[in-house]
Coordinates of C-alpha atoms in Angstrom, one line a residue:
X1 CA 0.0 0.0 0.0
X2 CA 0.9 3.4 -0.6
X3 CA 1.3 6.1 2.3
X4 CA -2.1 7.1 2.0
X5 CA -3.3 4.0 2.0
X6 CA -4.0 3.2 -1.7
X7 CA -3.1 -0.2 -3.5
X8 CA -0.1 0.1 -5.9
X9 CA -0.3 -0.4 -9.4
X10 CA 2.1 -0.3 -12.2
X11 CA -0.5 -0.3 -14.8
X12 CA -1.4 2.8 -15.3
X13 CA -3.3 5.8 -17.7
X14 CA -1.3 8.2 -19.9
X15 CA -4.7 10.8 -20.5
X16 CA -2.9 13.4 -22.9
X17 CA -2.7 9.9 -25.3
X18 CA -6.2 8.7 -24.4
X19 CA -9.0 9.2 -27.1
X20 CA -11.3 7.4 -25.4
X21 CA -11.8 4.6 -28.0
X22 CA -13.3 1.8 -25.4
X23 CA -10.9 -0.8 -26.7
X24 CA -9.7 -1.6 -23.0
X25 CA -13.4 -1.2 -22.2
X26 CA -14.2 -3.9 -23.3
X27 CA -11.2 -6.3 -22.7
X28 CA -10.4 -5.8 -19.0
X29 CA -11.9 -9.0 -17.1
X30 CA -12.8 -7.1 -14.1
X31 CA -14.5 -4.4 -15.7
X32 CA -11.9 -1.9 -14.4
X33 CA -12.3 0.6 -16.6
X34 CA -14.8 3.1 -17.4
X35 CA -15.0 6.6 -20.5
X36 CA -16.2 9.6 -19.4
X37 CA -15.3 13.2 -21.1
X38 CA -14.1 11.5 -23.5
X39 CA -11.3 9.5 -21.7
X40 CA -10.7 6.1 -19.9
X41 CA -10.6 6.2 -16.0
X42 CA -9.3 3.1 -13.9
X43 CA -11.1 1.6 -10.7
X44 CA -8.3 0.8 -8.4
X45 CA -10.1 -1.3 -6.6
X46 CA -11.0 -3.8 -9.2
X47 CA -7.5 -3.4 -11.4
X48 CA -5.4 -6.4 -11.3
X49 CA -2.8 -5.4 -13.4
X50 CA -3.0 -7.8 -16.5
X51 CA -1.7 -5.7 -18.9
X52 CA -4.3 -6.5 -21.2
X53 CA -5.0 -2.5 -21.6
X54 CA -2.1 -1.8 -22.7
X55 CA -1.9 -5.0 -25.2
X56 CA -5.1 -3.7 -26.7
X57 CA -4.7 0.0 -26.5
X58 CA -3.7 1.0 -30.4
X59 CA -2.7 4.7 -29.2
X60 CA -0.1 3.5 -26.4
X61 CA -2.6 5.4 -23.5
X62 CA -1.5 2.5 -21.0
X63 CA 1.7 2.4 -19.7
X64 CA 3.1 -0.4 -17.1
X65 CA 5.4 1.5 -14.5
X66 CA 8.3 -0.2 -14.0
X67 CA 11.8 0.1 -13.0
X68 CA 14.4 2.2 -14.9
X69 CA 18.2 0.6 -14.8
X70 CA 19.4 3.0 -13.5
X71 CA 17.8 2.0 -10.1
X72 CA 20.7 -1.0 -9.3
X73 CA 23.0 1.9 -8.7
X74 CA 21.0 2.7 -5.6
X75 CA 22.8 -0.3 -3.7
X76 CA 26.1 -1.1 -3.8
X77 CA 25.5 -4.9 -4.3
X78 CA 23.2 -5.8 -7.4
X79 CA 21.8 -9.2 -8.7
X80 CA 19.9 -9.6 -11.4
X81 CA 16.7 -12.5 -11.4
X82 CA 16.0 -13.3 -15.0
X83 CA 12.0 -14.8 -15.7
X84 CA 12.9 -18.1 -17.6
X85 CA 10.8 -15.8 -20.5
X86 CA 13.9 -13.2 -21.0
X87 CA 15.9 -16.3 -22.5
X88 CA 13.0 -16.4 -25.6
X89 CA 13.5 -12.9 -26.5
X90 CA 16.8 -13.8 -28.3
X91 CA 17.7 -15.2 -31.6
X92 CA 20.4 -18.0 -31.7
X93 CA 20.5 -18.1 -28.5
X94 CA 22.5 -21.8 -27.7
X95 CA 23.8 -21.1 -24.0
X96 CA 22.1 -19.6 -21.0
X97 CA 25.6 -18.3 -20.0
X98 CA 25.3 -15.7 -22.5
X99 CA 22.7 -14.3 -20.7
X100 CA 24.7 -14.3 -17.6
X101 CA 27.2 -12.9 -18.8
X102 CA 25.5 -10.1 -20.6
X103 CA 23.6 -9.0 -17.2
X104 CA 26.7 -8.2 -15.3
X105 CA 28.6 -6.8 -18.0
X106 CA 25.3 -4.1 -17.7
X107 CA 26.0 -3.7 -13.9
X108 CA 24.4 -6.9 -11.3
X109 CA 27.3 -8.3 -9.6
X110 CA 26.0 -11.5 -9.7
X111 CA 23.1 -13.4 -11.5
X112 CA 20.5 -16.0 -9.8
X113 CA 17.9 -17.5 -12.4
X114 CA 14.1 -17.3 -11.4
X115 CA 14.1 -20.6 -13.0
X116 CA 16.2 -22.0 -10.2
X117 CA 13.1 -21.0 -7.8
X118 CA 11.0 -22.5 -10.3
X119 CA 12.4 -25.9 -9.5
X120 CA 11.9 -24.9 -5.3
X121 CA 8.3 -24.3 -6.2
X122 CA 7.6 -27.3 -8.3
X123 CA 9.0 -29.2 -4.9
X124 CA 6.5 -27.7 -2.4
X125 CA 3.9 -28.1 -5.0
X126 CA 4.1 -31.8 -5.5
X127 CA 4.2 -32.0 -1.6
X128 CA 1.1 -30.5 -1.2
X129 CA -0.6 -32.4 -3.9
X130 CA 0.3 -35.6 -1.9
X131 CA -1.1 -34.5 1.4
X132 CA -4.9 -35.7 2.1
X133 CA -6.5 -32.3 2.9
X134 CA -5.2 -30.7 -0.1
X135 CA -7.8 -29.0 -2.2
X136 CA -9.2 -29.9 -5.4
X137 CA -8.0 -28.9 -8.2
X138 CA -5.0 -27.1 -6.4
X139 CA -4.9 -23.3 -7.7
X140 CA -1.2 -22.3 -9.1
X141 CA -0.1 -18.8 -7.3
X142 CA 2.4 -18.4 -9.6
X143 CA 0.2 -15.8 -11.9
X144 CA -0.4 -12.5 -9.5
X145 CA -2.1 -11.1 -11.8
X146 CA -4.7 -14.5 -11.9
X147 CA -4.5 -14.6 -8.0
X148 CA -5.9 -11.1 -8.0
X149 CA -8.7 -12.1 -10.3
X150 CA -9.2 -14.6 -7.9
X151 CA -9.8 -12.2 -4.7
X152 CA -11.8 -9.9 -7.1
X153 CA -13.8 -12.3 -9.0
X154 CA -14.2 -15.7 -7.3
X155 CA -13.3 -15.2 -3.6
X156 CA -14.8 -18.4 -2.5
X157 CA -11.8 -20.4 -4.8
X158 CA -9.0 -18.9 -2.4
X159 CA -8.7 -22.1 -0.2
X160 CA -7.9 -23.3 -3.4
X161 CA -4.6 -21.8 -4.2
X162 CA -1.3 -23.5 -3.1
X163 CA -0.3 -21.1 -0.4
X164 CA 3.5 -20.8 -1.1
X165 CA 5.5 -17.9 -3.0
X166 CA 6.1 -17.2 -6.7
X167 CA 9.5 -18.5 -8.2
X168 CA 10.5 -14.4 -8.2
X169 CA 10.0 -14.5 -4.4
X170 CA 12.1 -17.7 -3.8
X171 CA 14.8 -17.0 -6.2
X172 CA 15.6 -13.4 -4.4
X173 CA 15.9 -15.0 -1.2
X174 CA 18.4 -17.5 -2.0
X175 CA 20.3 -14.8 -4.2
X176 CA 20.4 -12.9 -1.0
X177 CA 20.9 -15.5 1.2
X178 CA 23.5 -16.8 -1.2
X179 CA 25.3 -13.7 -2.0
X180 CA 25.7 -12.4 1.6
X181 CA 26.8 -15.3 3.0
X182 CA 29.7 -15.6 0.0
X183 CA 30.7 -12.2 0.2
X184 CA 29.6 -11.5 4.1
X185 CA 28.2 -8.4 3.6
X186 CA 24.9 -7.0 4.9
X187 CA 21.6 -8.0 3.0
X188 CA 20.6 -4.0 3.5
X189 CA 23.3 -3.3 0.9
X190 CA 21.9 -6.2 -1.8
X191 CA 19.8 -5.0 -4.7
X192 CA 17.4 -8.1 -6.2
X193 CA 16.2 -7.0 -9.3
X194 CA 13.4 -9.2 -11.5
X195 CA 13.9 -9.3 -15.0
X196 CA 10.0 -8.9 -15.7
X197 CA 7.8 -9.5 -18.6
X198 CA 4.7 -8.1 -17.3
X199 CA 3.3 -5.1 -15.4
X200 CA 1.5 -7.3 -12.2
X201 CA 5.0 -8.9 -11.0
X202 CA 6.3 -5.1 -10.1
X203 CA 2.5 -4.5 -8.1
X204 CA 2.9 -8.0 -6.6
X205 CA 6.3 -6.4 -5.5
X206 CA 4.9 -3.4 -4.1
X207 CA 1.8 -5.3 -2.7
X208 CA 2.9 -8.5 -2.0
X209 CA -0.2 -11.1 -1.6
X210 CA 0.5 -13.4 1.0
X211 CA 3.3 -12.3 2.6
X212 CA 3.8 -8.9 4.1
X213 CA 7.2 -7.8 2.5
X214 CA 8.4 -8.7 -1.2
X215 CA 12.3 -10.0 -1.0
X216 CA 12.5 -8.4 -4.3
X217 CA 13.9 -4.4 -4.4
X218 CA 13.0 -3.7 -7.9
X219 CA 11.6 -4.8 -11.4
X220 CA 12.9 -3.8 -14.8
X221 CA 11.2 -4.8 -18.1
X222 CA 12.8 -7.0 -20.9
X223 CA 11.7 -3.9 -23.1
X224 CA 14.0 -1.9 -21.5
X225 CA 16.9 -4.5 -21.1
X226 CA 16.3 -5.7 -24.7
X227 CA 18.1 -3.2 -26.5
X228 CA 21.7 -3.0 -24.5
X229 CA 21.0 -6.8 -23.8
X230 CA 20.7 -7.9 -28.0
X231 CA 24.7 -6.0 -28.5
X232 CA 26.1 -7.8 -25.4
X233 CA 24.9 -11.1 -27.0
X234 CA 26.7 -11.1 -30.3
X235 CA 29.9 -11.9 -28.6
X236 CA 30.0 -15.6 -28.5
X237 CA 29.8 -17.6 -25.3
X238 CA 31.3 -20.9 -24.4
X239 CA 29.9 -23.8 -23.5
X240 CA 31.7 -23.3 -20.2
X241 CA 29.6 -20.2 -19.7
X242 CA 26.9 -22.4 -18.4
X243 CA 28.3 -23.0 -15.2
X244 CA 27.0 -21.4 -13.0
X245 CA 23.0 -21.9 -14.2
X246 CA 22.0 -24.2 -11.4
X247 CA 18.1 -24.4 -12.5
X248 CA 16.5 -27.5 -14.7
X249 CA 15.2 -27.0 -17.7
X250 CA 11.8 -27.7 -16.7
X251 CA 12.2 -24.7 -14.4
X252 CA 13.2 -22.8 -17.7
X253 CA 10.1 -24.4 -19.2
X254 CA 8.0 -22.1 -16.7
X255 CA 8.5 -19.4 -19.3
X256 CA 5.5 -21.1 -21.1
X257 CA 1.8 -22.1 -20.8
X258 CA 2.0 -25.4 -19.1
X259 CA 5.3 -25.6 -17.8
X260 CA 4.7 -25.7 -14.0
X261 CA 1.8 -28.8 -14.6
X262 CA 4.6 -30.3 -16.4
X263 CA 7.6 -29.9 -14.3
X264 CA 5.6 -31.1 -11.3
X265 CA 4.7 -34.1 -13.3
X266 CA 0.6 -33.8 -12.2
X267 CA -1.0 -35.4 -15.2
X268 CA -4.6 -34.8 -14.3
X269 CA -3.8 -30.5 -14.9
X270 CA -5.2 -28.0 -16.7
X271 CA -3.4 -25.2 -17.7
X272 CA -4.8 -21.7 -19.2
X273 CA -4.0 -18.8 -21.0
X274 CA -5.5 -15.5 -21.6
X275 CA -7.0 -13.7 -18.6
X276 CA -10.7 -14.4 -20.5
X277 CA -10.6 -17.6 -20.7
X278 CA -8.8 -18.5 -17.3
X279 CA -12.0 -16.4 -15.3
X280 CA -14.1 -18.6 -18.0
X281 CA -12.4 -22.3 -16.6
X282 CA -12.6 -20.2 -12.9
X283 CA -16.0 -19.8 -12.8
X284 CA -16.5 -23.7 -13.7
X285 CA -14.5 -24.5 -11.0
X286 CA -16.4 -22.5 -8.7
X287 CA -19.5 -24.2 -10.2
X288 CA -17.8 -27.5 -9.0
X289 CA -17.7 -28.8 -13.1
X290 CA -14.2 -29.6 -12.6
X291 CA -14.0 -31.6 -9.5
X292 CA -12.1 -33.9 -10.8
X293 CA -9.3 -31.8 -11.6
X294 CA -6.4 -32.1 -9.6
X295 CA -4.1 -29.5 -10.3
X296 CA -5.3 -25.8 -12.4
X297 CA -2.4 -23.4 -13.9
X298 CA -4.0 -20.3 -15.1
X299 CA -2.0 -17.2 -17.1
X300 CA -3.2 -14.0 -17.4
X301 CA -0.9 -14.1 -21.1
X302 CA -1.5 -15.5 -23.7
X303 CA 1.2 -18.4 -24.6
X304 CA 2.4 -17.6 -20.8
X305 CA 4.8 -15.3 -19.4
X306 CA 6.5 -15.3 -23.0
X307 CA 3.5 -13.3 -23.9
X308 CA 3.6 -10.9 -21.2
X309 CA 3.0 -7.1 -22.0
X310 CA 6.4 -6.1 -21.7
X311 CA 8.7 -8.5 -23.5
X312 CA 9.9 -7.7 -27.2
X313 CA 9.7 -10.8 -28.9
X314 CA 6.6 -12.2 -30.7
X315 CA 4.6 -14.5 -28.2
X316 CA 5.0 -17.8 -30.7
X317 CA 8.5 -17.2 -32.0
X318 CA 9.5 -16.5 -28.6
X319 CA 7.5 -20.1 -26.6
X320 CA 9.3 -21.6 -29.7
X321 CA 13.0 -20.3 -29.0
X322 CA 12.1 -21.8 -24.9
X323 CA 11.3 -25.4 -26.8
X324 CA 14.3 -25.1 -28.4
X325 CA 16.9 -24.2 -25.6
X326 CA 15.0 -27.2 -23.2
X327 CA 16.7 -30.0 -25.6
X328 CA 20.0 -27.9 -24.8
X329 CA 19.3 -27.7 -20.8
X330 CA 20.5 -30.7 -18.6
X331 CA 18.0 -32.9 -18.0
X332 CA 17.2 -33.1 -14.5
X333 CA 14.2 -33.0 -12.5
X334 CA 13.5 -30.5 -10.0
X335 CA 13.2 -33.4 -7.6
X336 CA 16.9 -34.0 -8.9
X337 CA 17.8 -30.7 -8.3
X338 CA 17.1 -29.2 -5.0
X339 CA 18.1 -31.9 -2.6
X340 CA 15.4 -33.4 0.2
X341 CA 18.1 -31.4 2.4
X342 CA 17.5 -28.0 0.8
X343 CA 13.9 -27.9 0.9
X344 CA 14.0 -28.6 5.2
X345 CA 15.8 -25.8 4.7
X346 CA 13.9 -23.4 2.6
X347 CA 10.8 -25.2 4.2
X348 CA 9.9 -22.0 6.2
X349 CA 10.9 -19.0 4.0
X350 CA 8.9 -20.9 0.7
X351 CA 5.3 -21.1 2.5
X352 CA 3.0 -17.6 2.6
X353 CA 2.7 -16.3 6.3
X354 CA -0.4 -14.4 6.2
X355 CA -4.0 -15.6 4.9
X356 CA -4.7 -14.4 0.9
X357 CA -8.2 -12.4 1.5
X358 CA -10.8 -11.6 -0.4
X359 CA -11.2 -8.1 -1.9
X360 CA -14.8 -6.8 -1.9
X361 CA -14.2 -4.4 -4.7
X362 CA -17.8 -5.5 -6.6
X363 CA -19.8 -5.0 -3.8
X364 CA -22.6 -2.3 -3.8
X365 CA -22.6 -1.1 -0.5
X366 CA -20.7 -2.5 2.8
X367 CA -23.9 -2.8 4.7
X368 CA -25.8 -6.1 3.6
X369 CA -29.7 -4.3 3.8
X370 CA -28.5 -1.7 1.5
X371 CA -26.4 -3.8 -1.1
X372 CA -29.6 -5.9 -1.4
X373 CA -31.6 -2.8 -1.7
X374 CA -29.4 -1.5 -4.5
X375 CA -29.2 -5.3 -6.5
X376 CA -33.1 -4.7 -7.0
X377 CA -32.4 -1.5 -8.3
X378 CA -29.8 -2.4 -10.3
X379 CA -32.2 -5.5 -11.6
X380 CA -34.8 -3.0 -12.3
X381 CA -32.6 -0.5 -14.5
X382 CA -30.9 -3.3 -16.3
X383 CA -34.4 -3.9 -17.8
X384 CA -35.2 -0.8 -19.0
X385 CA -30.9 -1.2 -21.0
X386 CA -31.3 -2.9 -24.3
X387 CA -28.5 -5.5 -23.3
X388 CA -25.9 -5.0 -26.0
X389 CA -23.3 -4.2 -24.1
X390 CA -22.2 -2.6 -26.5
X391 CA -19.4 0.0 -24.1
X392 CA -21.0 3.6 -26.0
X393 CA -21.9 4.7 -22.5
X394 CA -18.4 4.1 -20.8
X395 CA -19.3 1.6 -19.0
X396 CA -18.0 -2.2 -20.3
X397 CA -22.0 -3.6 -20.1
X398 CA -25.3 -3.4 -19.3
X399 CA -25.6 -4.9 -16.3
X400 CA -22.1 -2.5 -15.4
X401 CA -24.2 0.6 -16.1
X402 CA -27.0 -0.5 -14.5
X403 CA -24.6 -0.7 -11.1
X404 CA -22.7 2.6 -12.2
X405 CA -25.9 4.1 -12.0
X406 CA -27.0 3.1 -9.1
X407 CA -23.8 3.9 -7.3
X408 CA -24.2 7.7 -8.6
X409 CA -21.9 7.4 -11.4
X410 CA -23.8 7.2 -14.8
X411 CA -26.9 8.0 -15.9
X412 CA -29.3 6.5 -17.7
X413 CA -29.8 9.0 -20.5
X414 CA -26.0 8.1 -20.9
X415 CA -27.3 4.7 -23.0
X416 CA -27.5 5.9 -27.0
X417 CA -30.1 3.4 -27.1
X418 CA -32.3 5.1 -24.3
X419 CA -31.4 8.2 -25.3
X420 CA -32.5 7.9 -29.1
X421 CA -35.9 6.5 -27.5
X422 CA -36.4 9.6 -25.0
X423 CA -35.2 11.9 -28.1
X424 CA -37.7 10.5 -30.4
X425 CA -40.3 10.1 -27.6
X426 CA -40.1 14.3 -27.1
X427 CA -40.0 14.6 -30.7
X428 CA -43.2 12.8 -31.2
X429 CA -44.7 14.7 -28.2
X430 CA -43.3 18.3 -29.5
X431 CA -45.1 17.5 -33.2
X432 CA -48.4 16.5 -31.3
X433 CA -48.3 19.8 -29.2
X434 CA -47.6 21.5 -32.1
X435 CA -51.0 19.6 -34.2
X436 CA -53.2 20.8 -31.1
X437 CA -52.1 24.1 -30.9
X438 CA -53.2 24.7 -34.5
X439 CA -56.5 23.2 -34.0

């Protein structure tokens, strides 16, 4: 939260570039947005910080606030936390060690892969699967932006979701851990910095869900590092290079629609992408139609974290490049990888230490009588609407203005539709005045 109390977000609304067009209208799957005066206006509250507004905004109105570069200087230690989805971005990339070697020729003193905490995850994961009172299906947390959904949308699925931190999360603490204890020096002065490919990583830094502080001091986007990062790579890199990459490729594998279902090894998964049709497969789990399910991996992206809103790289050349460099990757499991003694270890820091709670940001009112009161009303306006949903009155639906205008923020006479009929309703009653005043 911010210091007056407001929840963070990173995406956010450029208005000088906003011609109120109602493209992200009608995209954003919490109905977040609303056009008024001619320009788009964001409900914090309901925001989860997708980035589908700014995929589907042709005039470049949203913007995802992240990190500049610059910002490692601030500590004298940096480390740099690649997403498995910054190796995709490349052409001809054959070793991983390029990429290592590119980061701290750009500044980090040291690199750790997220991919590495990947592999820590997929460990707790397929612990909790095997445990009797686990929930079915279990809910991946990996996708903040889809855990936010899930507090928005379908607050009744939270028991649902495995309650341990994102790869991001796990891989800064080791790095810190790690680093510190190599080079004893005090964690205050170490900089973790997350490689990101979309906006709701840097909120689910600033707001961390879960867990009351984020290990991670920063997020810069693979937009911005794309640029210096493509010259540094044209120097080739050894095989040797590799060395130090200490993740599987199965962690790598992440990167991509289906990777943590697969590098857990759960064959009775479903995994989804695109924030639509993960809330689609939500609200059939919430109507227990997949009960059967054992494990559920939803992405707000399309093809993944690959197709995050801040990576360069088209979404299918990119998940193809990943496919590519897993035949290249040593062939270990994650089980393989972090020993039985590692995880006793990270056992404590891996698990979320506070409750994941709902967020009433669709409610009508906070007292029951009167939220009740206003869903008749609401009921009640909604039939007069034509039910297009078509977005001309700002509002993303029907049924949305219907609420808006209950809540004191629309009218109706803001419908076209209901406008048209009052207009041609006067008009008929101006021309009848005007008959019977010349009789």
């Amino acid at each position: 939260m911010s210091n007056d109390g407001r929840y963070y977000h990173s995406v956010t609304l450029d208005k000088d570039k906003c011609v109120g067009c109602t493209n992200c209208l009608k995209r954003c799957p919490t109905e977040a947005i609303r056009v008024h005066s001619g320009r788009a206006h964001i409900i914090d509250e309901r925001c989860i910080d997708c980035g589908e507004c700014i995929r589907v905004c042709a005039y470049h109105a949203k913007v995802a606030t992240t990190n500049p570069l610059q910002t490692i200087n601030r500590y004298p230690y940096k480390i740099a936390l690649p997403a498995p989805a910054l190796y995709g971005q490349f052409k001809n990339l054959t070793h991983v060690g390029s990429v290592t070697r590119a980061l701290k020729q750009m500044g980090f003193d040291a690199v750790y892969d997220v991919a590495r905490g990947a592999d820590i995850v997929t460990r707790v994961v397929q612990e909790r699967l095997r445990q009797p009172d686990c929930p079915r299906p279990l809910i991946s947390s990996s996708c903040p932006a889809v855990v936010r959904l899930i507090q928005i949308r379908f607050p009744e699925l939270i028991e649902n979701i495995v309650d341990v931190k994102s790869p991001m999360e796990m891989a800064a603490t080791q790095a810190r851990k790690e680093f510190c204890r190599e080079h004893n020096v005090d964690p205050a002065e170490v900089g973790c910095f997350f490689i990101t490919p979309c906006a709701a990583k840097m909120t689910a830094i600033r707001n961390p869900i879960g867990h009351e502080t984020s290990q991670v001091s920063g997020a810069i986007s693979i937009l911005e590092m794309y640029g210096l990062m493509s010259g540094l790579l044209k120097k080739p890199c050894l095989p040797e290079d590799d060395a130090g990459f200490r993740a599987t490729a199965l962690g790598v594998g992440w990167a991509r629609t289906g990777g943590e279902a697969t590098a857990a090894g759960i064959e009775n998964a479903l995994a989804v992408d695109g924030i639509e049709h993960v809330a689609k497969v939500l609200e059939e789990i919430e109507n227990n139609r997949l009960s059967g399910l054992s494990f559920f991996e939803g992405l707000a992206c399309v093809g993944g974290c690959v197709g995050g809103p801040l990576v360069f790289e088209n979404v299918f050349v990119a998940r193809n490049r990943i496919r590519e460099l897993l035949f290249r990757l040593p062939k270990l499991r994650p089980e393989e990888n972090i020993s039985d003694e590692e995880m006793r270890e990270l056992w404590h820091d891996v698990h979320l230490d506070q409750p994941i709670e709902p967020v009433k940001a669709m409610q009508l009112d906070k007292n029951l009588q009167e939220a009740l009161k206003k869903m008749d009303q609401v009921e009640e306006i909604r039939q007069r609407l034509p039910g297009l949903d078509c977005g001309s009155c700002g509002s993303p639906s029907c049924q949305a203005l219907a609420e808006d205008i209950v809540q004191g923020y629309a009218h109706e006479m803001d419908c076209l539709f209901v406008l048209k009929a009052r207009v041609r309703d006067m008009a008929k009653q101006m021309v009848e005045l005007s008959d019977n005043t010349r009789l």
